[in-house]
Coordinates of C-alpha atoms in Angstrom, one line a residue:
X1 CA -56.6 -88.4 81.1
X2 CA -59.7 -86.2 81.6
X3 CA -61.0 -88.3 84.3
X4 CA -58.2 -88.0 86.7
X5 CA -56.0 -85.5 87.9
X6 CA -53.1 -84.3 85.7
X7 CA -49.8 -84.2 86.8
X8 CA -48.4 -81.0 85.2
X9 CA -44.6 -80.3 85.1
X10 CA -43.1 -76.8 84.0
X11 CA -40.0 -76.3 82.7
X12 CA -38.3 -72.9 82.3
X13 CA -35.0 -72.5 80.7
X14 CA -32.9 -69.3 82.1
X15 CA -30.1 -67.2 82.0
X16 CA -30.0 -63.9 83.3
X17 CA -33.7 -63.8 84.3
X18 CA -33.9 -61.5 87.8
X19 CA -36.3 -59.1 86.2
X20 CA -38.9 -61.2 84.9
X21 CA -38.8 -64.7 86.5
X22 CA -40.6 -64.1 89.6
X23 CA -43.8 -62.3 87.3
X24 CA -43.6 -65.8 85.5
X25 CA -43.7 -67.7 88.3
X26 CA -46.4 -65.6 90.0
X27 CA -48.9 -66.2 87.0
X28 CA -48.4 -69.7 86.8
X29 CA -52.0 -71.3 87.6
X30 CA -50.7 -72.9 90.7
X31 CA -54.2 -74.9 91.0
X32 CA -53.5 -77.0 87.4
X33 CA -49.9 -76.8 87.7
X34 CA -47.7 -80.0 90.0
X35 CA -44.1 -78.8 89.8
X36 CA -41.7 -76.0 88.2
X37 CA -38.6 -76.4 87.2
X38 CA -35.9 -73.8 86.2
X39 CA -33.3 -74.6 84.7
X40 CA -30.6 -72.1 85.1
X41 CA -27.7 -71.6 82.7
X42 CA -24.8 -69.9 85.0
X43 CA -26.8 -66.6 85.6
X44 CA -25.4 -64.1 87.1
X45 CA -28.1 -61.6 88.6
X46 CA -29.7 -63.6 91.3
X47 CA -32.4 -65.2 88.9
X48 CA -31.9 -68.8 90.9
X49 CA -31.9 -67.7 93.9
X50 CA -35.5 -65.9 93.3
X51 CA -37.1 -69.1 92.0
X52 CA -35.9 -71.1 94.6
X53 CA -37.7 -68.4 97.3
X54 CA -40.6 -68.4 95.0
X55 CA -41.1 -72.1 95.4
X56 CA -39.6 -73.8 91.7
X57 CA -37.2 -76.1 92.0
X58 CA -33.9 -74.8 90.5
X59 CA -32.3 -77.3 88.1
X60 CA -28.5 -75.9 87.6
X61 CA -27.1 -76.2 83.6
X62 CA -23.4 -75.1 83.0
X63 CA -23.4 -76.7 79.8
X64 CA -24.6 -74.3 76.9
X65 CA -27.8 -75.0 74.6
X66 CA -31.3 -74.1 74.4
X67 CA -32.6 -77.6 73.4
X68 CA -30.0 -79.0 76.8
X69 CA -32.0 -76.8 79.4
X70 CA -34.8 -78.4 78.2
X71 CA -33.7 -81.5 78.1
X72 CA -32.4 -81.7 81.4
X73 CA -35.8 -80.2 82.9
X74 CA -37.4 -83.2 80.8
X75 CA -35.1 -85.8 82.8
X76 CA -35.4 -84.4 86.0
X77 CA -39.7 -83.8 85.9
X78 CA -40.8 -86.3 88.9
X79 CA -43.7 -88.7 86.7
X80 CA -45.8 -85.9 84.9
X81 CA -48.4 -86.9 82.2
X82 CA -48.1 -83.9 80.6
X83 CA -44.6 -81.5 80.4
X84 CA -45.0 -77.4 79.6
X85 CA -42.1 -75.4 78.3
X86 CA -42.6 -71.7 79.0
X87 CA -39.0 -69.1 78.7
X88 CA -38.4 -67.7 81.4
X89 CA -38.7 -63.7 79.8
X90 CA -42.4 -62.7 80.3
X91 CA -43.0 -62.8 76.9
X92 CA -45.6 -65.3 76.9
X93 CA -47.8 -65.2 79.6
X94 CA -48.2 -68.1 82.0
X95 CA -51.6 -67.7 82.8
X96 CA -52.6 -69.0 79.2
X97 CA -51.0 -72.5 79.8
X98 CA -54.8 -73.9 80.1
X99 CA -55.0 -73.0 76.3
X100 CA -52.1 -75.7 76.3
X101 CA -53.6 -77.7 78.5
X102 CA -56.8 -78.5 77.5
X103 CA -56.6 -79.7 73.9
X104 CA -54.6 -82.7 75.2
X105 CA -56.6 -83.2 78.8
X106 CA -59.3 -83.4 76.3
X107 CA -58.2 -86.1 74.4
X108 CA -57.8 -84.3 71.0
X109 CA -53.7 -83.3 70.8
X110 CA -50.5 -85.0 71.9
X111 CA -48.4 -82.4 71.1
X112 CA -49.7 -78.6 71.1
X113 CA -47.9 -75.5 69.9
X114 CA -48.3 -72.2 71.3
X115 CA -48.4 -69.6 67.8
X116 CA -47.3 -66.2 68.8
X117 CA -48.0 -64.9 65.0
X118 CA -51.6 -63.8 65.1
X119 CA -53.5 -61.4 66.1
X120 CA -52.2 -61.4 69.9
X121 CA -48.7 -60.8 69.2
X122 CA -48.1 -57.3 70.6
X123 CA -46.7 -54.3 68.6
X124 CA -42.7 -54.8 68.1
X125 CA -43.4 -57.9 70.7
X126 CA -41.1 -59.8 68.0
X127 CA -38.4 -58.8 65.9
X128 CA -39.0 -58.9 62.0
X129 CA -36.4 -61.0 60.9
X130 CA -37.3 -63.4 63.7
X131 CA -40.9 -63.1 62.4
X132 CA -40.1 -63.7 59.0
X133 CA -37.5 -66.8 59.9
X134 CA -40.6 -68.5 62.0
X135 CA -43.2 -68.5 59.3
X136 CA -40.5 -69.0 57.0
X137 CA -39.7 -72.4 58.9
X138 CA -43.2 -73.0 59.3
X139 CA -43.7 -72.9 55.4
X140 CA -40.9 -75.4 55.0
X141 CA -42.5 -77.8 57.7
X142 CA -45.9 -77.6 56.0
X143 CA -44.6 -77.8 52.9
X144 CA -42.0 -80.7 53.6
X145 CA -44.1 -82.7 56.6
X146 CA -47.4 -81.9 56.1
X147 CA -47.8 -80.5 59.8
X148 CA -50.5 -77.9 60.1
X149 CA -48.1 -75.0 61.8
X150 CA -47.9 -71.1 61.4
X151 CA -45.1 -70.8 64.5
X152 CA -42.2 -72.4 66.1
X153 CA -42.6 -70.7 69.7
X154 CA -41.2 -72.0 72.5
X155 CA -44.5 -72.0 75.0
X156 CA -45.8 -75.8 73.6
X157 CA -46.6 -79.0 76.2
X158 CA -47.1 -82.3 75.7
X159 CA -47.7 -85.8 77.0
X160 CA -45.2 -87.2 78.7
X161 CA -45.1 -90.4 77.7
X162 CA -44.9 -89.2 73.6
X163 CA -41.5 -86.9 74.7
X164 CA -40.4 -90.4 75.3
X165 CA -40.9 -92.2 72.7
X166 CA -39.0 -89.7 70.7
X167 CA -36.2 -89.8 72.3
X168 CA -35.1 -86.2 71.8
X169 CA -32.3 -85.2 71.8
X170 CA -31.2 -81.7 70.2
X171 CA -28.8 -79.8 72.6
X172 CA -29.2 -76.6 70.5
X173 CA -32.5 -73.9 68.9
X174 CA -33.0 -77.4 67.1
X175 CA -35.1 -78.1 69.7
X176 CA -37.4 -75.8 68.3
X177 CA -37.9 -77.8 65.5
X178 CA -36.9 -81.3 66.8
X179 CA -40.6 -81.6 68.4
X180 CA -42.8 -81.0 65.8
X181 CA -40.7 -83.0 63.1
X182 CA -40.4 -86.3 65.5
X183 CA -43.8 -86.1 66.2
X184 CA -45.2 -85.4 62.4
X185 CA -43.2 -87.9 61.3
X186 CA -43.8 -90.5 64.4
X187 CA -47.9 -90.1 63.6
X188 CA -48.6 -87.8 66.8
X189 CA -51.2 -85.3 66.5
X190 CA -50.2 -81.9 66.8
X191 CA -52.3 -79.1 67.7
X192 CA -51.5 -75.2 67.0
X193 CA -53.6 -72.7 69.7
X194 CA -53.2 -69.3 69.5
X195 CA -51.5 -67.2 72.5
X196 CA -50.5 -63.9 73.2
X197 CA -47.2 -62.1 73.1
X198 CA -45.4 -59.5 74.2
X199 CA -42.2 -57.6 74.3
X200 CA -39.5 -60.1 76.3
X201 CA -38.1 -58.4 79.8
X202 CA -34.5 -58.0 78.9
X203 CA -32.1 -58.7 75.8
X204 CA -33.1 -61.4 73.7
X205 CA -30.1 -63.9 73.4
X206 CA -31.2 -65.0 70.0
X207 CA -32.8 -62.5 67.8
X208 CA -31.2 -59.8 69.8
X209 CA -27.8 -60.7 68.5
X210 CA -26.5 -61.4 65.4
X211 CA -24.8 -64.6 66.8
X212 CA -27.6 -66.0 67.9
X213 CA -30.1 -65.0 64.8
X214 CA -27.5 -66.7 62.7
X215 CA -26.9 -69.7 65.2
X216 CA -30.3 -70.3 65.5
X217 CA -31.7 -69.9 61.9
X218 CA -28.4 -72.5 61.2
X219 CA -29.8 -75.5 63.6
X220 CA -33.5 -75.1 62.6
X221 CA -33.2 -75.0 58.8
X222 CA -30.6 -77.7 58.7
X223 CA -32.2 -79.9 60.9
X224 CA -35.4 -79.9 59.1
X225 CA -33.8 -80.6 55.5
X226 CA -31.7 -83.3 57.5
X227 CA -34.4 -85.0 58.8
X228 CA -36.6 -84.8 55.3
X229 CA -33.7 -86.5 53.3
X230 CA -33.0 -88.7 55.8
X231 CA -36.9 -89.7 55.0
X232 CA -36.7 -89.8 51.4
X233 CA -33.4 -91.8 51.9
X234 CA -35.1 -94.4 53.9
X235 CA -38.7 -94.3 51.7
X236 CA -40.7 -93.1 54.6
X237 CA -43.9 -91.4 52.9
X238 CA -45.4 -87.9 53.9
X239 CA -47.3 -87.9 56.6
X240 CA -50.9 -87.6 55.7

């Protein structure tokens, strides 16, 4: 892959995004990057008609998930070897995706995680209880898989051809966790870089309700004890 150019899709899930998606597509390295996709959830404020002017290629979801936006952005990528997912709220910034990038281009990561948890992550960028519930998560997944993870942010990439082979298929925040679980337990290597992180432009739709802290802490935790006794059940050994 290092030889030859890479074909680099972007997908951005959105919903309600006019104040912040044009700054995300701005800062998107447009040298290393071959497509972006948005895929908008029924928003109301004009956020598809921006991307569409700013040159992404507007993907419309009426159907309700997270992990759905993503997948349909997934379906729809025209032949990329490797696929970024980057929200659509300024809070991570585009112009890191090399950091992404490079650990697979280079051969050494299928899979590679963007954590928002060290020292980059801004004052009050994220709230506590949504700090707490990621490394709490990440415990778990170290402690359950094996997988060598501090974060369960949504800025991550991967090859292509791996998000095929395991067959996602989590409509909901699951697919937070659905990644990292398929591909620990599937034998991928998964890398962890460090990125930077800021206050989100606009009302968080998870942590910044009650709804969606609850919903969302609901389909992580249960999906990784669901997918560890489904393991045990079937005598699959720990990852190494």
């Amino acid at each position: 892959m290092s030889q030859a150019p890479v074909r680099v899709s972007v997908v951005i899930p959105t919903h309600n995004e006019a104040q912040s998606i044009g700054r995300v597509l701005a800062e998107l390295p447009a040298e290393i990057v071959t497509e972006v996709l948005v895929v908008d959830s029924n928003s109301t404020d004009g956020t598809p008609e921006i991307a569409s002017k700013m040159g992404a290629r507007v993907l419309p979801e009426p159907r309700r998930g997270y992990g759905r936006a993503c997948l349909t952005g997934l379906a729809a990528a025209n032949n990329p070897d490797v696929v970024v997912f980057l929200d659509g709220d300024y809070s991570d910034r585009p112009d890191e995706l090399p950091l992404l990038l490079n650990p697979i281009i280079d051969g050494r990561a299928d899979i590679t995680l963007g954590s928002r948890l060290g020292t980059q992550c801004t004052h009050r960028a994220m709230a506590w209880h949504a700090a707490f519930g990621n490394r709490l998560a990440a415990a778990l997944i170290r402690l359950l898989y094996g997988a060598r993870i501090s974060d369960l942010g949504p800025f991550r990439a991967a090859r292509s051809d791996v998000l095929r082979r395991l067959e996602l298929q989590e409509n909901t925040y699951g697919w937070a966790v659905e990644i990292i679980l398929k591909g620990t337990l599937g034998g991928f290597r998964i890398v962890e870089v460090p990125v930077s992180y800021y206050p989100r432009i606009g009302k968080s739709k998870i942590s910044g309700t009650l709804n969606g802290t609850v919903g969302a802490a609901w389909f992580i935790f249960s999906l990784i004890m669901r997918y560890y006794f489904r393991r045990r059940r079937a005598g699959i050994p720990r990852p190494a």
